[in-house]
Coordinates of C-alpha atoms in Angstrom, one line a residue:
M3 CA 82.1 42.8 168.0
G4 CA 82.6 45.9 170.4
F5 CA 85.6 46.7 168.4
F6 CA 84.6 46.3 165.3
S7 CA 81.1 48.3 165.7
S8 CA 83.3 51.4 166.8
L9 CA 84.9 51.6 163.7
P10 CA 83.8 54.4 161.4
T11 CA 81.9 53.4 158.6
T12 CA 82.8 54.9 155.1
Q13 CA 79.2 56.0 153.0
T14 CA 79.3 54.6 149.9
M15 CA 78.0 57.0 147.2
S16 CA 75.4 55.5 144.6
P17 CA 76.6 55.7 140.9
G18 CA 74.0 58.5 140.2
S19 CA 74.8 60.7 142.9
D20 CA 78.5 60.3 141.5
A21 CA 77.3 61.3 137.9
Q22 CA 75.2 64.0 139.6
V23 CA 78.3 65.4 141.2
N24 CA 80.7 65.2 138.2
A25 CA 77.7 66.7 136.1
E26 CA 78.2 70.2 138.6
H27 CA 82.0 70.1 138.6
M28 CA 81.7 70.2 134.6
R29 CA 78.9 73.2 134.7
S30 CA 81.1 74.8 137.1
R31 CA 84.1 74.3 134.9
E32 CA 82.2 75.6 131.9
Q33 CA 81.2 78.7 133.9
I34 CA 84.3 79.4 135.0
L35 CA 86.2 79.1 131.3
Q36 CA 83.0 81.1 129.9
T37 CA 83.7 84.0 132.3
L38 CA 87.4 83.9 131.7
N39 CA 86.6 84.1 127.8
D40 CA 84.1 86.9 128.3
L41 CA 86.6 89.1 130.3
A42 CA 89.4 88.2 127.8
R43 CA 87.3 89.3 125.0
A44 CA 86.2 92.3 126.8
F45 CA 89.7 93.4 127.5
Q46 CA 90.7 92.7 123.9
E47 CA 87.7 95.0 122.9
M48 CA 89.1 97.5 125.2
A49 CA 92.6 97.7 124.0
D50 CA 91.6 97.8 120.2
R51 CA 89.4 100.9 121.3
C52 CA 92.5 102.5 123.1
L53 CA 94.6 101.6 120.0
L54 CA 92.1 103.2 118.1
V55 CA 91.9 106.6 120.3
L56 CA 95.5 106.8 120.0
H57 CA 95.6 106.3 116.4
L58 CA 93.2 109.2 116.0
E59 CA 94.7 111.3 118.6
V60 CA 98.1 111.8 116.6
R61 CA 95.6 112.7 113.7
V62 CA 93.8 115.2 115.6
H63 CA 97.2 117.3 116.5
C64 CA 97.7 117.2 113.0
F65 CA 94.2 119.2 112.2
H66 CA 95.0 121.2 115.4
Y67 CA 98.2 123.0 114.1
L68 CA 98.1 123.0 110.4
I69 CA 94.7 124.1 109.6
P70 CA 95.3 127.5 111.3
L71 CA 98.7 127.8 109.9
A72 CA 96.5 128.2 106.5
K73 CA 94.1 130.0 107.7
Q74 CA 96.0 132.9 110.2
G75 CA 99.6 132.3 109.1
N76 CA 101.3 135.2 107.2
Y77 CA 102.7 133.9 104.1
A78 CA 103.0 137.0 101.7
I79 CA 106.1 137.7 103.2
V80 CA 109.3 139.6 102.0
A81 CA 112.9 137.7 101.8
N82 CA 114.0 137.9 105.7
V83 CA 114.5 136.3 108.7
E84 CA 111.1 135.5 109.5
S85 CA 111.0 133.7 105.9
M86 CA 114.0 131.4 106.9
D87 CA 112.3 130.2 110.6
Y88 CA 109.8 127.2 110.3
D89 CA 106.4 128.0 111.2
P90 CA 105.6 127.8 115.2
L91 CA 102.8 125.6 114.8
V92 CA 104.7 122.9 112.8
V93 CA 107.6 123.4 115.3
K94 CA 104.8 122.3 118.4
L95 CA 103.3 119.5 115.9
N96 CA 107.0 117.9 115.6
K97 CA 107.3 118.3 119.3
D98 CA 103.9 117.0 120.3
I99 CA 104.5 114.1 117.4
S100 CA 107.8 113.0 118.9
A101 CA 106.7 113.0 122.6
I102 CA 103.7 110.5 121.5
E103 CA 106.5 108.7 119.7
E104 CA 108.5 108.1 122.7
V105 CA 105.6 107.1 125.2
M106 CA 104.6 104.6 122.5
S107 CA 107.8 103.1 121.4
A108 CA 108.3 102.1 125.1
G109 CA 104.9 100.3 125.8
L110 CA 103.7 99.2 122.5
Q111 CA 104.2 96.0 120.3
Q112 CA 105.7 97.2 116.8
H113 CA 102.8 96.3 114.5
K114 CA 100.6 98.7 116.9
F115 CA 102.9 101.2 116.9
Q116 CA 103.1 101.4 113.2
Y117 CA 99.1 101.2 113.2
I118 CA 99.6 104.7 115.1
F119 CA 102.1 106.3 112.7
E120 CA 101.6 104.8 109.3
G121 CA 99.7 107.0 107.2
L122 CA 100.4 110.0 108.7
G123 CA 102.7 111.3 106.1
H124 CA 99.6 111.6 103.5
L125 CA 97.5 113.1 106.0
I126 CA 99.8 116.0 106.4
S127 CA 100.0 115.8 102.9
C128 CA 96.5 116.4 102.2
I129 CA 96.2 118.9 105.0
L130 CA 98.4 121.0 103.4
I131 CA 97.8 121.0 99.9
N132 CA 94.1 121.7 100.7
G133 CA 94.9 124.5 102.8
A134 CA 96.1 126.4 99.9
Q135 CA 92.7 127.4 99.6
Y136 CA 93.3 129.5 102.5
F137 CA 95.8 131.6 102.3
K138 CA 95.2 135.4 101.6
R139 CA 98.3 135.7 99.6
I140 CA 101.6 134.0 99.1
S141 CA 104.9 135.3 98.3
E142 CA 108.1 133.6 96.7
S143 CA 109.6 134.0 100.4
G144 CA 106.4 132.5 102.0
I145 CA 106.6 129.3 99.5
K146 CA 110.3 128.8 100.2
K147 CA 109.0 128.9 104.0
M148 CA 106.0 126.4 103.2
C149 CA 108.7 123.9 101.7
R150 CA 110.9 124.4 104.4
N151 CA 107.9 123.3 106.9
I152 CA 107.0 120.2 104.9
F153 CA 110.6 119.2 104.8
V154 CA 111.0 119.2 108.9
L155 CA 107.7 117.4 109.0
Q156 CA 109.1 114.8 106.5
Q157 CA 112.4 114.5 108.5
N158 CA 110.7 114.2 112.3
L159 CA 108.3 111.5 110.1
T160 CA 110.6 109.4 108.6
N161 CA 112.6 109.0 111.9
I162 CA 109.5 107.7 113.7
T163 CA 108.7 105.2 110.6
M164 CA 111.9 104.5 109.5
S165 CA 110.2 105.3 105.7
R166 CA 110.7 107.9 103.1
E167 CA 107.8 109.8 103.6
A168 CA 107.3 110.2 100.3
D169 CA 103.6 111.6 100.4
L170 CA 105.1 114.9 101.5
D171 CA 106.9 115.1 98.5
F172 CA 103.9 115.4 96.8
A173 CA 102.7 118.4 99.0
R174 CA 106.1 120.2 98.5
Q175 CA 105.9 119.5 94.7
Y176 CA 102.6 121.1 94.9
Y177 CA 103.7 124.4 96.6
E178 CA 106.9 124.5 94.2
M179 CA 104.4 125.1 91.9
L180 CA 103.5 128.3 92.9
Y181 CA 106.9 129.6 91.6
N182 CA 105.2 129.9 88.2
T183 CA 102.9 132.3 86.9
A184 CA 99.0 131.0 86.5
D185 CA 99.6 130.8 82.7
E186 CA 103.2 128.7 83.2
L187 CA 101.0 126.8 85.6
L188 CA 98.4 125.8 82.7
N189 CA 101.6 125.0 80.6
L190 CA 103.0 122.8 83.2
V191 CA 100.3 120.9 83.4
V192 CA 99.9 120.1 79.7
D193 CA 104.0 119.5 79.6
Q194 CA 103.4 117.2 83.1
G195 CA 100.3 115.6 83.1
V196 CA 97.6 116.2 85.8
K197 CA 98.9 115.1 89.2
Y198 CA 96.7 116.7 91.2
T199 CA 92.9 116.8 91.5
E200 CA 90.9 119.7 89.7
L201 CA 89.9 121.1 92.7
E202 CA 93.6 121.4 93.8
Y203 CA 94.7 123.0 90.5
I204 CA 91.5 125.4 91.0
N205 CA 92.6 126.4 94.4
A206 CA 96.6 126.8 93.2
L207 CA 95.4 129.0 90.2
S208 CA 93.4 130.9 92.8
L209 CA 95.9 131.3 95.1
L210 CA 98.1 133.2 92.3
H211 CA 95.6 135.4 91.4
R212 CA 95.4 136.5 94.4
S213 CA 99.1 136.8 95.2
Q214 CA 100.5 137.9 91.7
T215 CA 100.3 141.5 90.1
G216 CA 99.6 142.0 86.6
V217 CA 97.5 138.8 86.4
G218 CA 94.5 140.1 85.0
D219 CA 91.0 140.6 86.2
Q220 CA 88.1 138.2 87.0
T221 CA 87.5 137.8 83.5
V222 CA 90.7 136.6 82.9
Q223 CA 91.0 134.0 85.6
N224 CA 87.9 132.6 84.9
T225 CA 89.2 131.9 81.2
R226 CA 92.0 130.4 82.8
L227 CA 89.9 128.2 85.1
Q228 CA 87.8 127.1 82.1
R229 CA 91.4 126.0 79.9
L230 CA 92.6 124.0 83.3
K231 CA 89.0 122.3 82.7
E232 CA 89.8 121.5 79.3
I233 CA 93.2 120.5 79.8
I234 CA 92.5 117.9 82.8
C235 CA 89.9 116.5 80.4
E236 CA 92.2 116.4 77.3
Q237 CA 95.0 114.7 79.6
A238 CA 92.2 112.0 80.9
A239 CA 91.1 111.4 77.3
I240 CA 95.0 111.1 76.3
K241 CA 95.3 108.3 79.1
Q242 CA 92.6 106.5 78.4
A243 CA 93.4 106.3 74.8
T244 CA 96.9 105.2 75.6
K245 CA 95.1 102.6 78.1
D246 CA 92.8 101.2 75.1
K247 CA 95.3 100.8 72.8
K248 CA 97.6 98.5 75.6
I249 CA 95.0 96.3 75.6
T250 CA 94.3 96.2 71.8
T251 CA 97.8 95.3 71.6
V252 CA 97.7 92.4 74.5

């Protein structure tokens, strides 16, 4: 009896105690999983915000360089060496975009990289077209310089996105319209149809009026602007009639 009485005794737990321990383990496991899920969600939200900031950052650079180009740049220039150079602001923007691309391509997945740069050509095109209202005057050499600016921006973006960036063709064609006189531009709208908004055409006509000599006084310009509105309305009516005819035919 002495030997057996000296052996350690094993404590047995009641079924109720086992259930309590298991329940506590389950609660602990659920709390850990919930904490991990919360952390994962928080990190994902942070990553999404960072990606959005990068998306916006590239676009802020475009506004920063391209708006002063129109407001402060001299594009009423004669044909000389200056007219053959790219605008320094365009050169700086291209360098910034290329530097951002170099860093992002090394650290981001492809779909996130695309999110940052896709649509940038459309934004740049809009900024440049809307910038026409800010030019004091523009000469033929200035138009040529703007087209060269657009080309080098398009070339750089194409190398990054591996797509044509056709939106910048739209901007180049807008400035090429300015090779015409104001009256020729109106005829162009009649012949080729409406490609731009009414405001964008008004800005183009106003810039031609400021830039070209012998185009008449403000009364003549107002007559042209009124004719422009009539042409746009006529073109819209023709387009709608053609659309209605197709529906009727079907």
